[in-house]
Amino acid sequence: MGKVLIIGAGGVGRVVAFKVAQNPDVFNEITLASRTKSKCDEIAQAVGGNKIKTARVDADNVPELVELLKAEKPDLVINVALPYQDLTIMDACLECGVNYLDTANYEPLEEAKFEYKWQWAYQDKFRNAGLTAILGCGFDPGVTGVFTAYAAKHYFDEIQYLDIVDCNAGDHGKAFATNFNPEINIREVTQKGKYWENGQWVYTEPHEIHKGLHYPNIGEKESYLIYHEELESLVKNFPSLKRARFWMTFGQEYLTHLRVIQNIGMARIDPVNYNGVEIVPIQFLKAVLPNPGELGENYTGETSIGCRIRGIKDGKERTYYIYNNCSHEAAYKETGAQGVSYTTGVPAMIGAMMFLKNKWRKPGVFNVEEFNPDPFMEQLNKQGLPWHELFDVDLEL
Ligand code: NDP
């Protein structure tokens, strides 16, 4: 039994709150805090039963965080605010002796750069304090790392080729919207492509490499090679990997909007002066785009995210495909949030459960694939994200 403090009351925070409240045998006290307290109150009310306490906090401000942590005394913080807050929350956790979990790696506000170096630099501090930090515990990163660890543990002597495939075949009925925080999402998908091959990173122009891939229960979707943060930790933790890539599906309509947004300067992350006021174009864009947390109501279709792996077992080559499909409608019915928030929030809750059950607890800073995948995989099946395996199939990649 333990107490958690969830920080961030967006789409993902909402799902974490619902799922944590569904598991009272593990989580006996829950606080939800965010910049706007009314959003926390709305979620707490939707969960019902006075199960969740709420608070206001500016997570960019370490003294404010410290004050909240000292008042609440949680065992673990589940950080589902934005990646910009990772380091301030980790600092406050260290100051108050609290364990830490997040779903996205730190990014500096002024530079779109996905790297673990800033958070890995906290390794000694967490180890010396006897505290656990679990990094990247959403779906991707998160479940994709656990899937890889599970494959390496049970089915291969050596994993050599990894392709993470992320398909969203949902339809929210809007001309253009992002499925999670627009600023983070647009920064992620407009950067250069990058993948690991033969011991080094290979760079591509954005969306330069693409190919039609078949997704279970969905069919063929054009999939684009992009850089995604879990590749960095996976190639470090599985040095046998000769190649590691990440593919995401995008519709033509989405890509056209994205191109226009970039061409007209609305994806810029540097401030511009408008009528004497400094505004950051991508932040202004976020204010006028649909709120991802409110896309759920009319969202149909499903997501399909998985790992396609090739390697060696008993001297022979074998292939393995493990995936989960998640229905936007079912996610909305259960939590009031769409499938992308659901597939992120459920694993964050399971990671917290693994920590509180002493299954994922060791001093230091770790990516999810460094823990035992088995108890986590068992919970995915129980908590709404069942997975499926295919052996010795054509991986298309
Ligand atoms: P939202 O933008 O919907 O929600 C973010 C929440 O964080 C908002 O409630 C916001 O408050 C709050 N917040 C922002 N800044 C601060 C601050 N300084 N202090 C306190 N609270 C703050 O994002 P999502 O819910 O879609 O995503 C949450 C996280 O999940 C992101 O880090 C995202 O990168 C990650 N993610 C990870 C995925 C994975 O698979 N690993 C997939 C999808 C998302 P306010 O409402 O006041 O703005």
Tab-separated table of C-alpha atoms and ligand atoms in Angstrom:
chain	number	residue	atom	x	y	z
A	1	MET	CA	0.000	0.000	0.000
A	2	GLY	CA	1.312	3.432	-0.763
A	3	LYS	CA	0.675	7.068	-1.444
A	4	VAL	CA	1.189	8.692	-4.831
A	5	LEU	CA	1.249	12.286	-5.985
A	6	ILE	CA	0.267	12.679	-9.642
A	7	ILE	CA	1.537	15.939	-11.211
A	8	GLY	CA	-0.236	17.094	-14.400
A	9	ALA	CA	-3.981	17.134	-15.048
A	10	GLY	CA	-4.042	16.734	-18.837
A	11	GLY	CA	-5.307	13.756	-20.837
A	12	VAL	CA	-2.632	11.437	-19.425
A	13	GLY	CA	-3.062	12.688	-15.839
A	14	ARG	CA	-6.762	11.949	-16.125
A	15	VAL	CA	-6.145	8.319	-17.121
A	16	VAL	CA	-3.518	7.840	-14.388
A	17	ALA	CA	-5.994	9.185	-11.815
A	18	PHE	CA	-8.748	6.794	-12.980
A	19	LYS	CA	-6.464	3.754	-13.079
A	20	VAL	CA	-4.787	4.434	-9.737
A	21	ALA	CA	-8.221	4.807	-8.145
A	22	GLN	CA	-9.253	1.444	-9.653
A	23	ASN	CA	-6.480	-0.281	-7.682
A	24	PRO	CA	-7.117	0.626	-4.026
A	25	ASP	CA	-5.275	-2.466	-2.784
A	26	VAL	CA	-2.037	-0.855	-4.014
A	27	PHE	CA	-2.744	2.881	-3.889
A	28	ASN	CA	-4.411	3.872	-0.640
A	29	GLU	CA	-3.839	7.637	-0.903
A	30	ILE	CA	-3.887	9.711	-4.079
A	31	THR	CA	-3.219	13.416	-4.636
A	32	LEU	CA	-3.512	15.068	-8.044
A	33	ALA	CA	-1.731	18.408	-8.470
A	34	SER	CA	-1.297	20.665	-11.473
A	35	ARG	CA	-0.886	24.291	-12.520
A	36	THR	CA	-4.652	24.742	-12.818
A	37	LYS	CA	-6.370	23.264	-9.747
A	38	SER	CA	-9.844	23.356	-11.315
A	39	LYS	CA	-8.693	20.736	-13.847
A	40	CYS	CA	-7.634	18.476	-10.960
A	41	ASP	CA	-10.988	19.020	-9.229
A	42	GLU	CA	-12.884	18.115	-12.395
A	43	ILE	CA	-10.936	14.850	-12.741
A	44	ALA	CA	-11.328	14.024	-9.028
A	45	GLN	CA	-15.070	14.573	-9.351
A	46	ALA	CA	-15.255	12.374	-12.471
A	47	VAL	CA	-13.428	9.576	-10.608
A	48	GLY	CA	-15.849	10.085	-7.720
A	49	GLY	CA	-16.034	8.684	-4.213
A	50	ASN	CA	-13.741	11.297	-2.621
A	51	LYS	CA	-10.820	9.090	-3.602
A	52	ILE	CA	-8.566	11.870	-4.864
A	53	LYS	CA	-7.249	14.938	-3.082
A	54	THR	CA	-6.238	17.894	-5.268
A	55	ALA	CA	-3.680	20.707	-5.062
A	56	ARG	CA	-2.204	23.504	-7.138
A	57	VAL	CA	1.483	23.550	-7.955
A	58	ASP	CA	3.768	25.238	-10.436
A	59	ALA	CA	6.129	22.390	-11.243
A	60	ASP	CA	8.704	24.755	-12.745
A	61	ASN	CA	9.251	26.057	-9.227
A	62	VAL	CA	11.322	23.775	-6.940
A	63	PRO	CA	10.436	25.521	-3.625
A	64	GLU	CA	6.698	25.194	-4.440
A	65	LEU	CA	7.167	21.528	-5.247
A	66	VAL	CA	9.155	20.973	-2.043
A	67	GLU	CA	6.402	22.581	0.001
A	68	LEU	CA	3.800	20.292	-1.580
A	69	LEU	CA	5.944	17.158	-1.169
A	70	LYS	CA	6.605	18.001	2.487
A	71	ALA	CA	2.898	18.488	3.109
A	72	GLU	CA	1.760	15.358	1.219
A	73	LYS	CA	4.674	12.997	1.943
A	74	PRO	CA	4.010	10.643	-1.006
A	75	ASP	CA	6.054	7.482	-1.585
A	76	LEU	CA	6.235	8.244	-5.298
A	77	VAL	CA	5.601	11.139	-7.685
A	78	ILE	CA	4.012	10.202	-11.018
A	79	ASN	CA	5.103	13.051	-13.296
A	80	VAL	CA	2.666	13.459	-16.191
A	81	ALA	CA	3.099	17.215	-16.601
A	82	LEU	CA	5.334	18.244	-19.510
A	83	PRO	CA	8.913	17.139	-20.214
A	84	TYR	CA	10.116	20.654	-19.314
A	85	GLN	CA	9.303	19.937	-15.657
A	86	ASP	CA	11.239	16.656	-15.306
A	87	LEU	CA	14.369	18.117	-13.721
A	88	THR	CA	12.639	20.469	-11.284
A	89	ILE	CA	10.446	17.592	-10.090
A	90	MET	CA	13.477	15.290	-9.760
A	91	ASP	CA	15.286	18.011	-7.757
A	92	ALA	CA	12.325	18.395	-5.402
A	93	CYS	CA	12.056	14.598	-5.002
A	94	LEU	CA	15.725	14.446	-4.007
A	95	GLU	CA	15.279	17.251	-1.511
A	96	CYS	CA	12.295	15.505	0.110
A	97	GLY	CA	13.361	11.838	-0.180
A	98	VAL	CA	10.573	10.890	-2.615
A	99	ASN	CA	10.769	8.369	-5.489
A	100	TYR	CA	10.056	9.424	-9.089
A	101	LEU	CA	8.418	8.144	-12.302
A	102	ASP	CA	7.741	9.872	-15.643
A	103	THR	CA	6.641	9.147	-19.229
A	104	ALA	CA	8.793	11.492	-21.333
A	105	ASN	CA	12.424	12.575	-21.176
A	106	TYR	CA	13.533	16.072	-20.237
A	107	GLU	CA	13.612	18.635	-22.989
A	108	PRO	CA	14.893	22.177	-22.650
A	109	LEU	CA	12.179	24.690	-23.543
A	110	GLU	CA	14.374	26.612	-25.956
A	111	GLU	CA	15.674	23.602	-27.916
A	112	ALA	CA	13.703	20.610	-29.295
A	113	LYS	CA	16.134	17.887	-28.271
A	114	PHE	CA	15.226	14.443	-27.004
A	115	GLU	CA	18.084	13.094	-24.930
A	116	TYR	CA	18.368	11.201	-21.667
A	117	LYS	CA	21.691	12.815	-20.748
A	118	TRP	CA	20.154	15.370	-18.407
A	119	GLN	CA	18.203	12.768	-16.439
A	120	TRP	CA	20.890	10.062	-16.546
A	121	ALA	CA	23.155	12.660	-14.892
A	122	TYR	CA	20.987	12.221	-11.747
A	123	GLN	CA	22.078	8.578	-11.384
A	124	ASP	CA	24.517	9.120	-8.490
A	125	LYS	CA	22.214	11.529	-6.659
A	126	PHE	CA	19.304	9.055	-6.668
A	127	ARG	CA	21.551	6.087	-5.868
A	128	ASN	CA	23.220	7.856	-2.952
A	129	ALA	CA	19.834	8.949	-1.601
A	130	GLY	CA	18.521	5.354	-1.866
A	131	LEU	CA	15.713	6.549	-4.155
A	132	THR	CA	14.327	5.033	-7.365
A	133	ALA	CA	13.673	7.047	-10.533
A	134	ILE	CA	11.803	5.214	-13.323
A	135	LEU	CA	12.115	7.013	-16.662
A	136	GLY	CA	9.826	6.812	-19.694
A	137	CYS	CA	6.992	4.648	-18.346
A	138	GLY	CA	4.228	5.421	-20.874
A	139	PHE	CA	3.619	3.323	-23.993
A	140	ASP	CA	6.373	4.585	-26.231
A	141	PRO	CA	8.641	5.075	-24.389
A	142	GLY	CA	7.518	2.573	-21.805
A	143	VAL	CA	5.693	-0.559	-22.923
A	144	THR	CA	7.888	-0.727	-26.049
A	145	GLY	CA	10.954	-1.045	-23.759
A	146	VAL	CA	9.210	-3.679	-21.618
A	147	PHE	CA	8.171	-5.614	-24.768
A	148	THR	CA	11.817	-5.557	-25.933
A	149	ALA	CA	13.093	-6.731	-22.529
A	150	TYR	CA	10.456	-9.502	-22.488
A	151	ALA	CA	11.462	-10.686	-25.962
A	152	ALA	CA	15.158	-10.664	-25.048
A	153	LYS	CA	14.483	-12.548	-21.811
A	154	HIS	CA	12.188	-15.263	-23.124
A	155	TYR	CA	12.569	-15.747	-26.860
A	156	PHE	CA	16.034	-14.776	-28.091
A	157	ASP	CA	19.659	-15.496	-27.295
A	158	GLU	CA	20.473	-12.251	-29.108
A	159	ILE	CA	18.159	-9.547	-30.411
A	160	GLN	CA	19.625	-7.909	-33.498
A	161	TYR	CA	16.978	-5.885	-35.324
A	162	LEU	CA	14.272	-3.872	-33.592
A	163	ASP	CA	11.526	-1.890	-35.301
A	164	ILE	CA	9.027	-0.141	-33.054
A	165	VAL	CA	5.819	0.482	-34.992
A	166	ASP	CA	3.239	3.003	-33.804
A	167	CYS	CA	-0.036	3.259	-35.710
A	168	ASN	CA	-2.944	5.477	-34.813
A	169	ALA	CA	-5.811	4.498	-37.101
A	170	GLY	CA	-8.278	6.597	-35.165
A	171	ASP	CA	-10.481	9.374	-36.499
A	172	HIS	CA	-11.365	12.334	-34.246
A	173	GLY	CA	-13.314	14.175	-36.919
A	174	LYS	CA	-11.172	17.351	-36.755
A	175	ALA	CA	-9.260	18.748	-39.746
A	176	PHE	CA	-6.106	18.920	-37.625
A	177	ALA	CA	-5.401	18.042	-34.005
A	178	THR	CA	-2.584	16.378	-32.093
A	179	ASN	CA	-3.187	13.424	-29.805
A	180	PHE	CA	-1.128	14.762	-26.943
A	181	ASN	CA	0.269	18.134	-25.996
A	182	PRO	CA	0.567	19.917	-29.406
A	183	GLU	CA	3.797	21.691	-28.550
A	184	ILE	CA	5.584	18.471	-27.563
A	185	ASN	CA	3.987	16.514	-30.396
A	186	ILE	CA	4.893	18.987	-33.154
A	187	ARG	CA	8.432	19.397	-31.817
A	188	GLU	CA	8.776	15.601	-31.939
A	189	VAL	CA	7.434	14.901	-35.421
A	190	THR	CA	9.047	17.819	-37.278
A	191	GLN	CA	12.620	17.033	-36.202
A	192	LYS	CA	15.083	15.130	-38.416
A	193	GLY	CA	14.754	11.350	-38.573
A	194	LYS	CA	17.410	9.281	-36.840
A	195	TYR	CA	18.018	5.567	-36.341
A	196	TRP	CA	20.716	3.242	-35.057
A	197	GLU	CA	22.709	1.073	-37.444
A	198	ASN	CA	26.025	-0.762	-37.040
A	199	GLY	CA	27.095	1.115	-33.939
A	200	GLN	CA	26.165	4.621	-35.018
A	201	TRP	CA	23.277	7.024	-35.535
A	202	VAL	CA	22.117	7.603	-39.090
A	203	TYR	CA	20.280	10.891	-39.781
A	204	THR	CA	17.540	11.517	-42.359
A	205	GLU	CA	15.487	14.499	-43.424
A	206	PRO	CA	12.109	14.653	-41.616
A	207	HIS	CA	9.788	11.918	-42.994
A	208	GLU	CA	12.312	11.042	-45.746
A	209	ILE	CA	11.989	7.273	-45.230
A	210	HIS	CA	8.513	5.786	-45.326
A	211	LYS	CA	6.787	2.560	-46.228
A	212	GLY	CA	3.382	0.869	-46.094
A	213	LEU	CA	3.166	-1.509	-43.118
A	214	HIS	CA	0.309	-3.828	-42.154
A	215	TYR	CA	-1.147	-3.453	-38.672
A	216	PRO	CA	-3.320	-6.149	-37.046
A	217	ASN	CA	-7.058	-5.511	-37.364
A	218	ILE	CA	-6.290	-2.234	-39.225
A	219	GLY	CA	-4.577	-3.025	-42.521
A	220	GLU	CA	-1.910	-1.134	-44.438
A	221	LYS	CA	-0.858	2.335	-43.297
A	222	GLU	CA	1.963	4.515	-44.584
A	223	SER	CA	4.564	4.576	-41.791
A	224	TYR	CA	7.345	7.148	-41.424
A	225	LEU	CA	10.738	6.669	-39.844
A	226	ILE	CA	11.127	9.239	-37.060
A	227	TYR	CA	13.443	9.525	-34.064
A	228	HIS	CA	11.884	8.507	-30.784
A	229	GLU	CA	13.504	8.780	-27.384
A	230	GLU	CA	13.448	5.111	-26.310
A	231	LEU	CA	15.897	4.249	-29.109
A	232	GLU	CA	18.649	5.948	-27.085
A	233	SER	CA	18.208	3.795	-23.980
A	234	LEU	CA	17.386	0.577	-25.869
A	235	VAL	CA	20.596	0.587	-27.934
A	236	LYS	CA	22.539	1.218	-24.722
A	237	ASN	CA	20.788	-1.523	-22.747
A	238	PHE	CA	20.726	-4.067	-25.616
A	239	PRO	CA	24.170	-3.696	-27.196
A	240	SER	CA	23.534	-6.695	-29.472
A	241	LEU	CA	21.177	-4.516	-31.553
A	242	LYS	CA	22.612	-4.034	-35.046
A	243	ARG	CA	19.738	-1.769	-36.023
A	244	ALA	CA	16.940	-0.006	-34.129
A	245	ARG	CA	14.284	2.155	-35.770
A	246	PHE	CA	10.951	3.761	-34.919
A	247	TRP	CA	8.020	4.104	-37.334
A	248	MET	CA	4.867	6.159	-36.907
A	249	THR	CA	1.828	6.388	-39.192
A	250	PHE	CA	0.636	9.776	-40.436
A	251	GLY	CA	-2.243	10.571	-42.793
A	252	GLN	CA	-1.627	12.810	-45.814
A	253	GLU	CA	-3.970	15.434	-44.376
A	254	TYR	CA	-1.989	15.592	-41.126
A	255	LEU	CA	1.335	15.899	-42.975
A	256	THR	CA	-0.011	18.665	-45.227
A	257	HIS	CA	-1.161	20.656	-42.196
A	258	LEU	CA	2.183	20.079	-40.528
A	259	ARG	CA	4.074	21.296	-43.614
A	260	VAL	CA	1.982	24.462	-43.745
A	261	ILE	CA	2.444	25.075	-40.012
A	262	GLN	CA	6.207	24.817	-40.479
A	263	ASN	CA	6.362	26.834	-43.694
A	264	ILE	CA	4.497	29.762	-42.204
A	265	GLY	CA	6.636	29.768	-39.053
A	266	MET	CA	3.997	28.597	-36.600
A	267	ALA	CA	6.188	25.709	-35.377
A	268	ARG	CA	8.907	28.146	-34.222
A	269	ILE	CA	9.954	27.737	-30.588
A	270	ASP	CA	11.782	31.070	-30.288
A	271	PRO	CA	9.872	34.157	-29.118
A	272	VAL	CA	8.696	36.747	-31.663
A	273	ASN	CA	7.568	40.277	-30.879
A	274	TYR	CA	3.928	40.885	-31.714
A	275	ASN	CA	2.537	44.357	-30.935
A	276	GLY	CA	5.028	44.785	-28.124
A	277	VAL	CA	4.305	41.356	-26.604
A	278	GLU	CA	6.684	38.409	-26.851
A	279	ILE	CA	4.928	35.266	-28.048
A	280	VAL	CA	6.282	31.835	-28.943
A	281	PRO	CA	4.457	30.787	-32.159
A	282	ILE	CA	4.140	27.086	-31.226
A	283	GLN	CA	2.674	28.030	-27.815
A	284	PHE	CA	0.169	30.336	-29.482
A	285	LEU	CA	-0.705	27.539	-31.905
A	286	LYS	CA	-1.401	25.250	-28.935
A	287	ALA	CA	-3.896	27.790	-27.632
A	288	VAL	CA	-5.953	27.697	-30.858
A	289	LEU	CA	-5.741	23.971	-31.679
A	290	PRO	CA	-8.260	21.463	-30.279
A	291	ASN	CA	-7.392	20.352	-26.741
A	292	PRO	CA	-6.106	16.743	-27.056
A	293	GLY	CA	-7.781	15.928	-23.755
A	294	GLU	CA	-11.157	16.715	-25.298
A	295	LEU	CA	-10.837	14.716	-28.525
A	296	GLY	CA	-12.206	11.562	-26.957
A	297	GLU	CA	-15.922	12.020	-27.317
A	298	ASN	CA	-16.171	11.362	-31.058
A	299	TYR	CA	-12.949	9.422	-31.520
A	300	THR	CA	-13.405	6.147	-33.410
A	301	GLY	CA	-10.916	3.475	-34.480
A	302	GLU	CA	-7.886	2.134	-32.679
A	303	THR	CA	-4.176	2.414	-32.069
A	304	SER	CA	-1.741	-0.435	-32.652
A	305	ILE	CA	1.736	-0.160	-31.154
A	306	GLY	CA	4.302	-2.902	-31.025
A	307	CYS	CA	7.812	-4.210	-31.541
A	308	ARG	CA	8.973	-6.207	-34.543
A	309	ILE	CA	12.149	-8.045	-33.603
A	310	ARG	CA	14.606	-10.264	-35.474
A	311	GLY	CA	17.408	-12.151	-33.791
A	312	ILE	CA	18.966	-15.491	-32.987
A	313	LYS	CA	17.626	-18.372	-30.908
A	314	ASP	CA	19.505	-21.679	-30.631
A	315	GLY	CA	21.688	-20.723	-33.574
A	316	LYS	CA	18.726	-20.015	-35.855
A	317	GLU	CA	17.191	-16.736	-36.993
A	318	ARG	CA	13.687	-16.031	-35.688
A	319	THR	CA	11.200	-13.182	-35.892
A	320	TYR	CA	8.758	-11.969	-33.277
A	321	TYR	CA	6.016	-9.323	-33.308
A	322	ILE	CA	4.367	-8.221	-30.074
A	323	TYR	CA	1.677	-5.550	-30.020
A	324	ASN	CA	-1.323	-4.033	-28.301
A	325	ASN	CA	-4.371	-2.578	-30.034
A	326	CYS	CA	-6.375	-0.012	-28.074
A	327	SER	CA	-9.826	1.280	-29.004
A	328	HIS	CA	-10.369	5.029	-28.625
A	329	GLU	CA	-14.051	4.478	-27.879
A	330	ALA	CA	-13.417	1.922	-25.139
A	331	ALA	CA	-10.764	4.195	-23.575
A	332	TYR	CA	-13.202	7.110	-23.590
A	333	LYS	CA	-15.995	5.037	-22.106
A	334	GLU	CA	-13.798	3.967	-19.217
A	335	THR	CA	-11.902	7.188	-18.438
A	336	GLY	CA	-13.273	10.055	-20.535
A	337	ALA	CA	-9.963	10.239	-22.440
A	338	GLN	CA	-8.931	9.033	-25.923
A	339	GLY	CA	-6.678	6.071	-26.692
A	340	VAL	CA	-3.348	7.900	-26.841
A	341	SER	CA	-3.813	9.287	-23.313
A	342	TYR	CA	-5.032	5.842	-22.214
A	343	THR	CA	-2.066	3.927	-23.636
A	344	THR	CA	0.250	6.355	-21.801
A	345	GLY	CA	-1.596	6.592	-18.472
A	346	VAL	CA	-2.173	2.873	-17.902
A	347	PRO	CA	1.560	1.960	-18.089
A	348	ALA	CA	2.416	4.918	-15.822
A	349	MET	CA	0.021	3.496	-13.228
A	350	ILE	CA	1.473	-0.014	-13.679
A	351	GLY	CA	5.020	1.337	-13.232
A	352	ALA	CA	3.900	2.986	-9.982
A	353	MET	CA	2.302	-0.304	-8.932
A	354	MET	CA	5.552	-2.172	-9.704
A	355	PHE	CA	7.392	0.272	-7.482
A	356	LEU	CA	4.955	0.049	-4.577
A	357	LYS	CA	4.886	-3.769	-4.794
A	358	ASN	CA	8.706	-3.748	-4.521
A	359	LYS	CA	9.085	-5.347	-7.941
A	360	TRP	CA	10.717	-2.345	-9.586
A	361	ARG	CA	12.649	-0.710	-6.799
A	362	LYS	CA	16.392	-0.100	-6.752
A	363	PRO	CA	18.388	3.033	-5.939
A	364	GLY	CA	19.311	5.018	-9.031
A	365	VAL	CA	17.852	6.245	-12.323
A	366	PHE	CA	16.560	3.556	-14.679
A	367	ASN	CA	14.766	3.101	-17.972
A	368	VAL	CA	11.937	0.577	-17.882
A	369	GLU	CA	13.804	-2.145	-19.813
A	370	GLU	CA	16.285	-2.390	-16.927
A	371	PHE	CA	13.624	-3.963	-14.677
A	372	ASN	CA	12.043	-7.442	-14.749
A	373	PRO	CA	9.405	-7.233	-17.525
A	374	ASP	CA	7.299	-10.209	-16.329
A	375	PRO	CA	5.150	-8.671	-13.547
A	376	PHE	CA	4.551	-5.570	-15.691
A	377	MET	CA	3.461	-7.701	-18.678
A	378	GLU	CA	1.041	-9.570	-16.442
A	379	GLN	CA	-0.560	-6.311	-15.315
A	380	LEU	CA	-0.895	-4.970	-18.889
A	381	ASN	CA	-3.293	-7.838	-19.553
A	382	LYS	CA	-5.280	-7.075	-16.393
A	383	GLN	CA	-5.380	-3.286	-16.578
A	384	GLY	CA	-6.775	-2.711	-20.077
A	385	LEU	CA	-3.826	-3.092	-22.471
A	386	PRO	CA	-3.721	-6.784	-23.469
A	387	TRP	CA	-0.875	-7.805	-25.757
A	388	HIS	CA	-0.568	-10.376	-28.530
A	389	GLU	CA	2.394	-12.245	-29.985
A	390	LEU	CA	3.188	-13.513	-33.478
A	391	PHE	CA	6.164	-15.808	-34.089
A	392	ASP	CA	8.191	-16.320	-37.252
A	393	VAL	CA	6.083	-14.004	-39.402
A	394	ASP	CA	7.141	-11.644	-42.194
A	395	LEU	CA	8.072	-8.429	-40.341
A	396	GLU	CA	7.945	-6.355	-43.584
A	397	LEU	CA	11.054	-4.526	-42.332
B	1	NDP	P1	-1.438	17.937	-21.573
B	1	NDP	O1	-0.880	19.160	-22.179
B	1	NDP	O2	-2.833	17.511	-21.881
B	1	NDP	O3	-1.325	18.017	-19.974
B	1	NDP	C1	-0.190	18.487	-19.320
B	1	NDP	C2	-0.622	18.889	-17.920
B	1	NDP	O4	0.558	19.339	-17.225
B	1	NDP	C3	-1.623	20.024	-17.904
B	1	NDP	O5	-2.595	19.756	-16.938
B	1	NDP	C4	-0.780	21.238	-17.516
B	1	NDP	O6	-1.432	22.215	-16.767
B	1	NDP	C5	0.246	20.577	-16.612
B	1	NDP	N1	1.405	21.448	-16.520
B	1	NDP	C6	2.116	22.009	-17.516
B	1	NDP	N2	3.075	22.780	-17.022
B	1	NDP	C7	2.969	22.706	-15.675
B	1	NDP	C8	3.658	23.304	-14.602
B	1	NDP	N3	4.674	24.133	-14.805
B	1	NDP	N4	3.264	23.017	-13.348
B	1	NDP	C9	2.229	22.180	-13.101
B	1	NDP	N5	1.531	21.586	-14.083
B	1	NDP	C10	1.895	21.854	-15.346
B	1	NDP	O7	-0.425	16.737	-21.936
B	1	NDP	P2	-0.727	15.174	-21.972
B	1	NDP	O8	-1.535	14.777	-20.801
B	1	NDP	O9	-1.162	14.808	-23.331
B	1	NDP	O10	0.767	14.585	-21.791
B	1	NDP	C11	1.367	14.542	-20.518
B	1	NDP	C12	2.776	13.967	-20.639
B	1	NDP	O11	2.739	12.661	-21.191
B	1	NDP	C13	3.711	14.775	-21.549
B	1	NDP	O12	4.961	14.862	-20.914
B	1	NDP	C14	3.834	13.941	-22.774
B	1	NDP	O13	5.069	14.129	-23.426
B	1	NDP	C15	3.741	12.534	-22.180
B	1	NDP	N6	3.337	11.509	-23.158
B	1	NDP	C16	4.032	10.336	-23.180
B	1	NDP	C17	3.673	9.334	-24.068
B	1	NDP	C18	4.327	7.998	-24.003
B	1	NDP	O14	3.817	7.045	-24.594
B	1	NDP	N7	5.431	7.819	-23.302
B	1	NDP	C19	2.610	9.533	-25.066
B	1	NDP	C20	1.865	10.763	-24.887
B	1	NDP	C21	2.254	11.723	-23.986
B	1	NDP	P3	-2.438	23.283	-17.456
B	1	NDP	O15	-3.670	22.479	-17.704
B	1	NDP	O16	-2.631	24.334	-16.436
B	1	NDP	O17	-1.762	23.741	-18.713
